[in-house]
Amino acid sequence: MPASKSTRMESTTNTRSQILDIAQDLIQRNGVNAMSYADISKAVGIRKASIHYYFPSKEDLVIDLLDRYNEQFYCLLDEIMASPESPKVKLNNYFGLFEETLSSGEQDKACLCGILTAELKTLSTPIVERVTKFYRHNEEYLEQILQSGLETGDFAFAGNPQTMARLIFSLMEGDLLIARADGGVARIQSTIQQMMALIKS
Amino acid sequence: MPASKSTRMESTTNTRSQILDIAQDLIQRNGVNAMSYADISKAVGIRKASIHYYFPSKEDLVIDLLDRYNEQFYCLLDEIMASPESPKVKLNNYFGLFEETLSSGEQDKACLCGILTAELKTLSTPIVERVTKFYRHNEEYLEQILQSGLETGDFAFAGNPQTMARLIFSLMEGDLLIARADGGVARIQSTIQQMMALIKS
DNA sequence: TTTAGTCTATCTACTAGTAGGTAATTAAGA
DNA sequence: TCTTAATTACCTACTAGTAGATAGACTAAA
């Protein structure tokens, strides 16, 4: 691999990430099984065979997409965790990630992993592993926020932070999916507010 | 429609409902877009073209399936509502419907409408209407249970019963989807328990 | 410095298989 | 004999994926 990138390499990177962008958009809207190379081809403006040049199989594409998506999401999570804000604000910022997903674009995008969850039984092991890793990561971070919130007195609730973290994650994934179909951004906002009210001390 | 059913009619009815059974099973496992007439054909043991005799198009099939599913679900909901039990027990029985879905069969089935929610942007208006009707119905019933629970003192929570009903419904749909992939029946059980703890007085 | 070879990114043209759907036909019961 | 329920045989459109060609940029040797 060369030390310095040529202009050629840059255009490659652009096409590659453009394909990933479009694929992610299509999956978040319609699901993996309703997304085809032909769709991507049309949207990117290259021929179908050229997509196979970058991603030999559809599975390769989805794996690379999930790796990119997870990395990006974990970065946002780390930013929230590293901030000097109170647990209450941190949790609100976490909720914001989900609200932003629905607010973006045509307001019809769900969480990438949320959509894949519904189609999980049609997906290969490497993909399933990455989706479940996403759950675990989210739930661990949430648990940390909840734990420190209990300590600072920001939060007060029955049960343990782990179970509560799982509940909150399930809630956000479910509400994002449903709000997209019925209620929109207003619904997810009021759900977030309600959830905060339930655990605030 | 004849008043008395012939043996032929019975076999018709059987095949028809068998097709619906298999289709429902396949959708709850894999989603609509991963379910084909060929799959149903194999499972039922009739030719692909014979399915078109009962359901001219795939859309017809899904519509009829949703009408049957919703009717059945609303019956179960009515049973719960009509029972002389306390609001707390009623809510627990409502939660039981979701737990049973995951517990049944190979423990890999999600809520039919939950799965369709993820694929909603690929579905026609008549189908979308039926799915959103399912949400509304559930949320209305939940709201009633919560309202009467507040009155009896079974429940105590901040916010209004409507927002709480939506939150609980989103939670159950989300948790059913995720538990199927990670945590199984144990996860949904602990989520239910935790939710009960959050609103119990 | 020219030239020959190599690499990248793309194309056209194709494959085998599957999708939903249709037309014509047949077996059997009322 | 009419109706019902099923069949066979087919169609068109689309699926993921492959083969081979090519234009242009890079590289190394004559």
CSV table of C-alpha atoms (C1' of nucleotides) in Angstrom, one decimal:
chain,number,residue,atom,x,y,z
A,1,MET,CA,0.0,0.0,0.0
A,2,PRO,CA,1.4,3.4,-1.0
A,3,ALA,CA,2.3,6.0,1.7
A,4,SER,CA,0.7,8.9,-0.2
A,5,LYS,CA,-2.7,8.8,-1.8
A,6,SER,CA,-2.9,9.6,-5.5
A,7,THR,CA,-5.9,11.5,-7.0
A,8,ARG,CA,-7.1,8.1,-8.3
A,9,MET,CA,-7.3,6.7,-4.9
A,10,GLU,CA,-9.4,9.6,-3.7
A,11,SER,CA,-12.0,9.1,-6.4
A,12,THR,CA,-12.2,5.4,-5.4
A,13,THR,CA,-12.8,6.3,-1.8
A,14,ASN,CA,-15.6,8.6,-2.9
A,15,THR,CA,-17.4,6.1,-5.0
A,16,ARG,CA,-17.0,3.5,-2.3
A,17,SER,CA,-18.4,5.6,0.5
A,18,GLN,CA,-21.1,6.9,-1.9
A,19,ILE,CA,-22.3,3.3,-2.4
A,20,LEU,CA,-22.3,2.8,1.4
A,21,ASP,CA,-24.2,6.1,2.0
A,22,ILE,CA,-26.9,5.1,-0.5
A,23,ALA,CA,-27.1,1.5,0.7
A,24,GLN,CA,-27.5,2.7,4.3
A,25,ASP,CA,-30.2,5.2,3.3
A,26,LEU,CA,-32.1,2.5,1.4
A,27,ILE,CA,-31.8,-0.1,4.2
A,28,GLN,CA,-32.9,2.5,6.9
A,29,ARG,CA,-35.9,3.2,4.7
A,30,ASN,CA,-36.9,-0.1,3.2
A,31,GLY,CA,-34.9,-2.9,4.8
A,32,VAL,CA,-32.1,-5.1,3.5
A,33,ASN,CA,-34.3,-7.5,1.6
A,34,ALA,CA,-36.0,-4.6,-0.3
A,35,MET,CA,-32.6,-3.1,-1.2
A,36,SER,CA,-30.9,-4.2,-4.4
A,37,TYR,CA,-27.7,-3.5,-6.3
A,38,ALA,CA,-29.9,-2.1,-9.1
A,39,ASP,CA,-31.3,0.5,-6.7
A,40,ILE,CA,-27.8,1.5,-5.5
A,41,SER,CA,-26.7,1.6,-9.2
A,42,LYS,CA,-29.4,4.0,-10.1
A,43,ALA,CA,-28.9,6.3,-7.2
A,44,VAL,CA,-25.1,6.4,-7.4
A,45,GLY,CA,-25.0,6.7,-11.2
A,46,ILE,CA,-22.7,3.8,-11.9
A,47,ARG,CA,-23.4,0.3,-13.4
A,48,LYS,CA,-24.4,-2.6,-11.2
A,49,ALA,CA,-21.3,-4.5,-12.0
A,50,SER,CA,-19.2,-1.7,-10.6
A,51,ILE,CA,-20.7,-2.1,-7.2
A,52,HIS,CA,-19.5,-5.7,-7.3
A,53,TYR,CA,-16.0,-4.4,-7.9
A,54,TYR,CA,-16.1,-2.7,-4.4
A,55,PHE,CA,-18.3,-5.2,-2.6
A,56,PRO,CA,-18.1,-8.7,-4.3
A,57,SER,CA,-21.3,-9.8,-2.5
A,58,LYS,CA,-24.2,-8.2,-0.9
A,59,GLU,CA,-23.1,-9.7,2.4
A,60,ASP,CA,-19.7,-8.0,2.1
A,61,LEU,CA,-21.5,-4.7,1.6
A,62,VAL,CA,-23.7,-5.0,4.6
A,63,ILE,CA,-20.8,-6.1,6.8
A,64,ASP,CA,-18.7,-3.1,5.8
A,65,LEU,CA,-21.7,-0.9,6.2
A,66,LEU,CA,-22.3,-2.2,9.8
A,67,ASP,CA,-18.7,-1.8,10.7
A,68,ARG,CA,-18.7,1.8,9.5
A,69,TYR,CA,-22.1,2.6,11.2
A,70,ASN,CA,-21.1,1.0,14.5
A,71,GLU,CA,-17.8,2.8,14.6
A,72,GLN,CA,-19.6,6.2,13.9
A,73,PHE,CA,-22.2,5.4,16.5
A,74,TYR,CA,-19.7,4.4,19.2
A,75,CYS,CA,-17.8,7.6,18.6
A,76,LEU,CA,-21.0,9.6,19.3
A,77,LEU,CA,-21.5,7.4,22.4
A,78,ASP,CA,-18.0,8.1,23.6
A,79,GLU,CA,-18.4,11.8,23.1
A,80,ILE,CA,-21.5,11.7,25.3
A,81,MET,CA,-19.8,9.7,28.0
A,82,ALA,CA,-16.6,11.8,28.0
A,83,SER,CA,-18.6,15.1,28.4
A,84,PRO,CA,-18.6,16.7,31.8
A,85,GLU,CA,-22.4,16.9,31.8
A,86,SER,CA,-24.7,15.4,34.5
A,87,PRO,CA,-26.1,11.9,34.0
A,88,LYS,CA,-29.5,13.5,33.3
A,89,VAL,CA,-28.1,15.6,30.4
A,90,LYS,CA,-26.1,12.6,29.1
A,91,LEU,CA,-29.2,10.5,28.9
A,92,ASN,CA,-31.0,13.3,27.2
A,93,ASN,CA,-28.1,13.5,24.7
A,94,TYR,CA,-28.3,9.8,24.1
A,95,PHE,CA,-32.0,10.0,23.4
A,96,GLY,CA,-31.1,12.8,21.0
A,97,LEU,CA,-29.3,10.3,18.8
A,98,PHE,CA,-32.5,8.5,18.1
A,99,GLU,CA,-34.6,11.6,17.7
A,100,GLU,CA,-32.1,12.9,15.1
A,101,THR,CA,-32.3,9.7,13.1
A,102,LEU,CA,-36.0,10.2,12.6
A,103,SER,CA,-35.7,14.0,12.2
A,104,SER,CA,-33.2,13.7,9.4
A,105,GLY,CA,-34.0,13.7,5.6
A,106,GLU,CA,-37.6,12.8,4.7
A,107,GLN,CA,-38.3,11.8,8.3
A,108,ASP,CA,-38.7,8.2,7.3
A,109,LYS,CA,-35.4,6.6,8.5
A,110,ALA,CA,-35.2,4.1,11.3
A,111,CYS,CA,-32.2,2.9,13.2
A,112,LEU,CA,-30.1,0.7,10.8
A,113,CYS,CA,-29.7,-2.0,13.4
A,114,GLY,CA,-33.4,-1.7,14.4
A,115,ILE,CA,-34.4,-2.4,10.8
A,116,LEU,CA,-32.0,-5.3,10.5
A,117,THR,CA,-33.4,-6.8,13.8
A,118,ALA,CA,-36.7,-7.4,12.1
A,119,GLU,CA,-34.9,-9.2,9.2
A,120,LEU,CA,-32.3,-10.9,11.4
A,121,LYS,CA,-33.5,-14.4,10.7
A,122,THR,CA,-32.7,-13.9,7.0
A,123,LEU,CA,-29.1,-12.7,7.7
A,124,SER,CA,-25.8,-14.5,8.0
A,125,THR,CA,-23.9,-15.0,11.3
A,126,PRO,CA,-21.3,-12.2,10.7
A,127,ILE,CA,-24.1,-9.7,10.2
A,128,VAL,CA,-26.1,-11.0,13.2
A,129,GLU,CA,-23.0,-10.7,15.4
A,130,ARG,CA,-22.5,-7.1,14.4
A,131,VAL,CA,-26.1,-6.2,15.1
A,132,THR,CA,-26.1,-7.9,18.6
A,133,LYS,CA,-22.8,-6.1,19.3
A,134,PHE,CA,-24.6,-2.9,18.7
A,135,TYR,CA,-27.2,-3.8,21.3
A,136,ARG,CA,-24.7,-4.8,23.9
A,137,HIS,CA,-22.6,-1.6,23.4
A,138,ASN,CA,-25.7,0.6,23.7
A,139,GLU,CA,-26.9,-1.2,26.7
A,140,GLU,CA,-23.6,-1.1,28.5
A,141,TYR,CA,-23.3,2.7,28.0
A,142,LEU,CA,-26.8,3.2,29.1
A,143,GLU,CA,-26.2,1.2,32.2
A,144,GLN,CA,-23.2,3.3,33.0
A,145,ILE,CA,-25.2,6.5,32.7
A,146,LEU,CA,-28.0,5.1,34.8
A,147,GLN,CA,-25.6,3.8,37.5
A,148,SER,CA,-23.9,7.2,37.9
A,149,GLY,CA,-27.3,8.9,37.8
A,150,LEU,CA,-28.4,6.8,40.8
A,151,GLU,CA,-25.2,7.7,42.6
A,152,THR,CA,-25.5,11.5,41.9
A,153,GLY,CA,-29.2,11.4,42.8
A,154,ASP,CA,-30.2,12.4,39.2
A,155,PHE,CA,-32.3,9.3,38.9
A,156,ALA,CA,-34.4,7.1,41.2
A,157,PHE,CA,-36.1,3.9,40.1
A,158,ALA,CA,-36.8,0.4,41.2
A,159,GLY,CA,-34.8,-2.5,39.9
A,160,ASN,CA,-31.2,-2.5,38.7
A,161,PRO,CA,-29.5,-0.3,36.1
A,162,GLN,CA,-28.8,-3.3,33.7
A,163,THR,CA,-32.5,-4.2,33.3
A,164,MET,CA,-33.4,-0.6,33.1
A,165,ALA,CA,-30.8,0.0,30.4
A,166,ARG,CA,-32.2,-2.9,28.3
A,167,LEU,CA,-35.7,-1.5,28.8
A,168,ILE,CA,-34.7,1.9,27.6
A,169,PHE,CA,-32.8,0.6,24.6
A,170,SER,CA,-35.8,-1.6,23.5
A,171,LEU,CA,-38.0,1.4,24.0
A,172,MET,CA,-36.0,3.6,21.8
A,173,GLU,CA,-35.7,1.0,19.0
A,174,GLY,CA,-39.4,0.2,19.2
A,175,ASP,CA,-40.5,3.8,19.3
A,176,LEU,CA,-38.2,4.9,16.4
A,177,LEU,CA,-39.8,2.2,14.3
A,178,ILE,CA,-43.4,3.0,15.2
A,179,ALA,CA,-43.0,6.8,15.2
A,180,ARG,CA,-41.8,6.6,11.6
A,181,ALA,CA,-45.2,5.1,10.7
A,182,ASP,CA,-47.4,6.9,13.2
A,183,GLY,CA,-46.8,10.0,15.2
A,184,GLY,CA,-43.5,11.1,13.7
A,185,VAL,CA,-40.9,13.2,15.6
A,186,ALA,CA,-43.6,14.5,18.0
A,187,ARG,CA,-44.2,10.9,19.2
A,188,ILE,CA,-40.6,10.1,19.9
A,189,GLN,CA,-40.2,13.4,21.7
A,190,SER,CA,-43.0,12.8,24.1
A,191,THR,CA,-41.9,9.2,24.6
A,192,ILE,CA,-38.4,10.5,25.6
A,193,GLN,CA,-40.0,13.0,27.9
A,194,GLN,CA,-42.2,10.4,29.5
A,195,MET,CA,-39.2,8.0,30.0
A,196,MET,CA,-37.2,10.8,31.7
A,197,ALA,CA,-40.1,11.5,34.0
A,198,LEU,CA,-40.3,7.8,35.0
A,199,ILE,CA,-36.7,7.7,36.3
A,200,LYS,CA,-36.1,11.2,37.5
A,201,SER,CA,-35.8,11.5,41.3
B,1,MET,CA,-72.3,-18.1,0.7
B,2,PRO,CA,-74.0,-21.4,1.6
B,3,ALA,CA,-75.6,-21.9,5.0
B,4,SER,CA,-74.1,-25.4,5.5
B,5,LYS,CA,-70.5,-26.3,4.8
B,6,SER,CA,-69.8,-29.2,2.5
B,7,THR,CA,-66.8,-31.4,2.9
B,8,ARG,CA,-65.3,-29.7,-0.1
B,9,MET,CA,-65.9,-26.4,1.4
B,10,GLU,CA,-64.1,-27.6,4.5
B,11,SER,CA,-61.1,-28.7,2.6
B,12,THR,CA,-61.1,-25.3,0.9
B,13,THR,CA,-61.3,-23.5,4.2
B,14,ASN,CA,-58.5,-25.7,5.5
B,15,THR,CA,-56.2,-25.0,2.6
B,16,ARG,CA,-57.0,-21.3,2.7
B,17,SER,CA,-56.3,-21.0,6.4
B,18,GLN,CA,-53.3,-23.3,6.1
B,19,ILE,CA,-51.8,-20.9,3.6
B,20,LEU,CA,-52.5,-18.0,6.0
B,21,ASP,CA,-51.0,-19.9,8.9
B,22,ILE,CA,-47.8,-20.6,7.0
B,23,ALA,CA,-47.6,-17.1,5.5
B,24,GLN,CA,-48.0,-15.6,9.0
B,25,ASP,CA,-45.3,-17.9,10.4
B,26,LEU,CA,-42.9,-17.0,7.6
B,27,ILE,CA,-43.5,-13.3,8.0
B,28,GLN,CA,-43.2,-13.3,11.8
B,29,ARG,CA,-39.9,-15.1,11.3
B,30,ASN,CA,-38.4,-13.5,8.2
B,31,GLY,CA,-40.5,-10.5,7.1
B,32,VAL,CA,-42.8,-10.0,4.1
B,33,ASN,CA,-40.0,-9.2,1.7
B,34,ALA,CA,-38.3,-12.5,2.5
B,35,MET,CA,-41.5,-14.5,2.2
B,36,SER,CA,-42.5,-15.9,-1.2
B,37,TYR,CA,-45.3,-17.9,-2.8
B,38,ALA,CA,-42.7,-20.6,-3.4
B,39,ASP,CA,-42.0,-20.9,0.3
B,40,ILE,CA,-45.7,-21.2,1.1
B,41,SER,CA,-46.1,-23.7,-1.7
B,42,LYS,CA,-43.4,-26.0,-0.3
B,43,ALA,CA,-44.7,-25.8,3.3
B,44,VAL,CA,-48.3,-26.3,2.5
B,45,GLY,CA,-47.7,-29.0,-0.1
B,46,ILE,CA,-49.6,-27.4,-3.0
B,47,ARG,CA,-48.4,-25.8,-6.2
B,48,LYS,CA,-47.5,-22.1,-6.3
B,49,ALA,CA,-50.3,-21.4,-8.8
B,50,SER,CA,-52.9,-22.8,-6.4
B,51,ILE,CA,-52.1,-20.1,-3.8
B,52,HIS,CA,-53.0,-17.5,-6.5
B,53,TYR,CA,-56.4,-19.2,-6.6
B,54,TYR,CA,-57.1,-18.2,-3.0
B,55,PHE,CA,-55.1,-15.0,-3.0
B,56,PRO,CA,-54.7,-13.5,-6.5
B,57,SER,CA,-51.9,-11.2,-5.4
B,58,LYS,CA,-49.4,-11.1,-2.5
B,59,GLU,CA,-51.0,-7.9,-1.4
B,60,ASP,CA,-54.4,-9.7,-1.1
B,61,LEU,CA,-52.8,-12.4,1.0
B,62,VAL,CA,-51.2,-9.9,3.4
B,63,ILE,CA,-54.4,-7.9,3.7
B,64,ASP,CA,-56.5,-11.0,4.5
B,65,LEU,CA,-53.8,-12.1,6.9
B,66,LEU,CA,-53.8,-8.8,8.8
B,67,ASP,CA,-57.6,-8.8,9.0
B,68,ARG,CA,-57.5,-12.2,10.5
B,69,TYR,CA,-54.6,-11.4,12.8
B,70,ASN,CA,-56.1,-8.2,14.0
B,71,GLU,CA,-59.5,-9.7,14.6
B,72,GLN,CA,-57.9,-12.5,16.7
B,73,PHE,CA,-55.8,-10.0,18.6
B,74,TYR,CA,-58.7,-7.7,19.3
B,75,CYS,CA,-60.6,-10.7,20.7
B,76,LEU,CA,-57.8,-11.5,23.2
B,77,LEU,CA,-57.8,-7.8,24.1
B,78,ASP,CA,-61.5,-7.8,24.7
B,79,GLU,CA,-61.2,-10.9,26.9
B,80,ILE,CA,-58.7,-9.1,29.0
B,81,MET,CA,-60.8,-5.9,29.2
B,82,ALA,CA,-64.0,-7.8,30.0
B,83,SER,CA,-62.4,-9.8,32.8
B,84,PRO,CA,-63.2,-8.8,36.4
B,85,GLU,CA,-59.5,-8.7,37.3
B,86,SER,CA,-57.7,-5.6,38.7
B,87,PRO,CA,-55.9,-3.2,36.3
B,88,LYS,CA,-52.6,-4.6,37.5
B,89,VAL,CA,-53.6,-8.1,36.5
B,90,LYS,CA,-55.1,-6.9,33.2
B,91,LEU,CA,-51.8,-5.2,32.3
B,92,ASN,CA,-49.9,-8.4,33.2
B,93,ASN,CA,-52.2,-10.4,31.0
B,94,TYR,CA,-51.7,-7.9,28.2
B,95,PHE,CA,-47.9,-8.3,28.6
B,96,GLY,CA,-48.5,-12.0,28.4
B,97,LEU,CA,-49.7,-11.8,24.8
B,98,PHE,CA,-46.2,-10.6,23.7
B,99,GLU,CA,-44.4,-13.0,25.9
B,100,GLU,CA,-46.4,-15.9,24.4
B,101,THR,CA,-45.6,-14.8,20.9
B,102,LEU,CA,-41.9,-15.2,21.6
B,103,SER,CA,-42.3,-18.4,23.7
B,104,SER,CA,-44.3,-20.2,20.9
B,105,GLY,CA,-42.7,-22.5,18.4
B,106,GLU,CA,-39.0,-22.2,17.9
B,107,GLN,CA,-38.9,-19.0,20.0
B,108,ASP,CA,-38.0,-16.9,17.0
B,109,LYS,CA,-41.3,-15.2,16.1
B,110,ALA,CA,-41.9,-11.5,16.5
B,111,CYS,CA,-45.2,-9.6,16.4
B,112,LEU,CA,-46.6,-9.7,12.9
B,113,CYS,CA,-47.3,-5.9,12.9
B,114,GLY,CA,-43.9,-5.3,14.5
B,115,ILE,CA,-42.1,-7.0,11.7
B,116,LEU,CA,-44.3,-5.2,9.1
B,117,THR,CA,-43.4,-1.9,10.8
B,118,ALA,CA,-39.8,-2.3,9.8
B,119,GLU,CA,-40.8,-3.0,6.2
B,120,LEU,CA,-43.7,-0.4,6.2
B,121,LYS,CA,-42.2,1.9,3.5
B,122,THR,CA,-42.3,-1.0,1.0
B,123,LEU,CA,-46.0,-1.7,1.6
B,124,SER,CA,-49.2,-0.5,0.0
B,125,THR,CA,-51.6,1.9,1.7
B,126,PRO,CA,-54.3,-0.7,2.6
B,127,ILE,CA,-51.6,-2.7,4.5
B,128,VAL,CA,-50.1,0.4,6.2
B,129,GLU,CA,-53.6,1.3,7.3
B,130,ARG,CA,-54.2,-2.0,9.0
B,131,VAL,CA,-50.8,-1.9,10.7
B,132,THR,CA,-51.4,1.5,12.1
B,133,LYS,CA,-54.9,0.5,13.2
B,134,PHE,CA,-53.3,-2.2,15.2
B,135,TYR,CA,-51.1,0.3,17.0
B,136,ARG,CA,-54.1,2.6,17.8
B,137,HIS,CA,-56.2,-0.3,19.0
B,138,ASN,CA,-53.5,-1.5,21.4
B,139,GLU,CA,-52.7,2.0,22.6
B,140,GLU,CA,-56.4,2.7,23.3
B,141,TYR,CA,-56.8,-0.4,25.3
B,142,LEU,CA,-53.6,0.2,27.2
B,143,GLU,CA,-54.7,3.7,28.0
B,144,GLN,CA,-58.0,2.4,29.5
B,145,ILE,CA,-56.2,-0.1,31.7
B,146,LEU,CA,-53.7,2.6,32.9
B,147,GLN,CA,-56.5,5.1,33.5
B,148,SER,CA,-58.5,2.7,35.6
B,149,GLY,CA,-55.3,1.7,37.4
B,150,LEU,CA,-54.7,5.3,38.4
B,151,GLU,CA,-58.2,5.5,39.7
B,152,THR,CA,-58.0,2.3,41.7
B,153,GLY,CA,-54.6,3.2,43.0
B,154,ASP,CA,-53.0,0.1,41.3
B,155,PHE,CA,-50.7,2.5,39.4
B,156,ALA,CA,-48.9,5.7,40.1
B,157,PHE,CA,-46.8,7.5,37.5
B,158,ALA,CA,-46.0,11.0,36.2
B,159,GLY,CA,-47.5,12.1,32.9
B,160,ASN,CA,-50.8,11.1,31.3
B,161,PRO,CA,-52.1,7.6,30.5
B,162,GLN,CA,-52.1,8.2,26.7
B,163,THR,CA,-48.4,9.0,26.5
B,164,MET,CA,-47.7,6.1,28.9
B,165,ALA,CA,-49.8,3.8,26.8
B,166,ARG,CA,-47.7,4.7,23.7
B,167,LEU,CA,-44.5,4.2,25.6
B,168,ILE,CA,-45.5,0.8,26.8
B,169,PHE,CA,-46.6,-0.3,23.4
B,170,SER,CA,-43.4,0.9,21.8
B,171,LEU,CA,-41.5,-0.9,24.5
B,172,MET,CA,-43.2,-4.2,23.9
B,173,GLU,CA,-42.8,-4.1,20.2
B,174,GLY,CA,-39.1,-3.2,20.5
B,175,ASP,CA,-38.3,-5.7,23.2
B,176,LEU,CA,-40.1,-8.5,21.3
B,177,LEU,CA,-38.0,-7.8,18.3
B,178,ILE,CA,-34.7,-7.5,20.2
B,179,ALA,CA,-35.3,-10.4,22.6
B,180,ARG,CA,-35.7,-12.7,19.6
B,181,ALA,CA,-32.2,-11.9,18.6
B,182,ASP,CA,-30.6,-11.4,22.1
B,183,GLY,CA,-31.8,-12.6,25.4
B,184,GLY,CA,-34.9,-14.6,24.5
B,185,VAL,CA,-37.9,-15.1,26.7
B,186,ALA,CA,-35.9,-14.3,29.8
B,187,ARG,CA,-35.2,-10.8,28.5
B,188,ILE,CA,-38.8,-10.0,27.7
B,189,GLN,CA,-39.9,-11.3,31.1
B,190,SER,CA,-37.5,-9.1,33.0
B,191,THR,CA,-38.5,-6.1,30.8
B,192,ILE,CA,-42.1,-6.7,31.7
B,193,GLN,CA,-41.3,-7.0,35.4
B,194,GLN,CA,-39.2,-3.8,35.3
B,195,MET,CA,-42.0,-1.9,33.5
B,196,MET,CA,-44.5,-3.0,36.1
B,197,ALA,CA,-42.2,-1.8,38.8
B,198,LEU,CA,-41.9,1.6,37.2
B,199,ILE,CA,-45.7,2.3,37.3
B,200,LYS,CA,-46.7,0.4,40.4
B,201,SER,CA,-47.8,2.6,43.2
C,1,DT,C1',12.3,9.1,-23.5
C,2,DT,C1',9.9,6.0,-25.4
C,3,DT,C1',7.7,1.8,-24.8
C,4,DA,C1',5.9,-2.1,-22.8
C,5,DG,C1',3.4,-3.9,-19.1
C,6,DT,C1',0.4,-3.3,-15.0
C,7,DC,C1',-3.3,-1.5,-12.1
C,8,DT,C1',-7.8,0.8,-11.3
C,9,DA,C1',-12.2,1.7,-12.2
C,10,DT,C1',-15.4,1.2,-15.0
C,11,DC,C1',-18.3,-0.6,-18.8
C,12,DT,C1',-21.3,-4.1,-21.7
C,13,DA,C1',-23.3,-8.4,-21.9
C,14,DC,C1',-24.3,-12.2,-19.9
C,15,DT,C1',-25.7,-16.2,-16.6
C,16,DA,C1',-28.7,-19.0,-13.4
C,17,DG,C1',-32.1,-18.6,-10.4
C,18,DT,C1',-36.2,-16.6,-8.3
C,19,DA,C1',-40.1,-13.3,-8.0
C,20,DG,C1',-45.1,-12.6,-8.7
C,21,DG,C1',-48.5,-13.7,-11.8
C,22,DT,C1',-51.5,-15.9,-15.8
C,23,DA,C1',-53.8,-19.2,-19.1
C,24,DA,C1',-55.4,-23.5,-20.1
C,25,DT,C1',-56.6,-27.8,-18.4
C,26,DT,C1',-58.2,-31.5,-15.4
C,27,DA,C1',-60.3,-34.3,-11.6
C,28,DA,C1',-64.0,-34.6,-8.7
C,29,DG,C1',-68.1,-33.5,-6.0
C,30,DA,C1',-73.1,-31.6,-6.0
D,1,DT,C1',-73.1,-30.6,-16.1
D,2,DC,C1',-71.7,-26.8,-13.5
D,3,DT,C1',-68.5,-25.4,-9.8
D,4,DT,C1',-64.5,-25.8,-7.1
D,5,DA,C1',-59.9,-26.7,-6.3
D,6,DA,C1',-56.2,-28.0,-8.0
D,7,DT,C1',-52.8,-28.9,-11.7
D,8,DT,C1',-49.0,-28.0,-15.6
D,9,DA,C1',-46.8,-25.0,-18.2
D,10,DC,C1',-45.6,-20.8,-19.0
D,11,DC,C1',-44.4,-15.5,-18.9
D,12,DT,C1',-42.1,-11.3,-17.7
D,13,DA,C1',-39.4,-8.8,-14.6
D,14,DC,C1',-35.9,-8.8,-11.4
D,15,DT,C1',-32.2,-10.9,-8.3
D,16,DA,C1',-27.2,-11.4,-7.3
D,17,DG,C1',-23.3,-12.4,-9.5
D,18,DT,C1',-19.7,-13.3,-13.5
D,19,DA,C1',-16.8,-12.7,-17.7
D,20,DG,C1',-14.4,-10.1,-20.6
D,21,DA,C1',-13.3,-5.7,-22.6
D,22,DT,C1',-11.5,-1.1,-22.3
D,23,DA,C1',-9.8,3.6,-21.2
D,24,DG,C1',-6.7,5.9,-18.7
D,25,DA,C1',-3.2,6.5,-15.2
D,26,DC,C1',1.0,4.6,-13.1
D,27,DT,C1',5.6,2.0,-13.3
D,28,DA,C1',9.7,0.2,-14.7
D,29,DA,C1',12.9,-1.2,-18.0
D,30,DA,C1',15.3,-0.3,-22.9
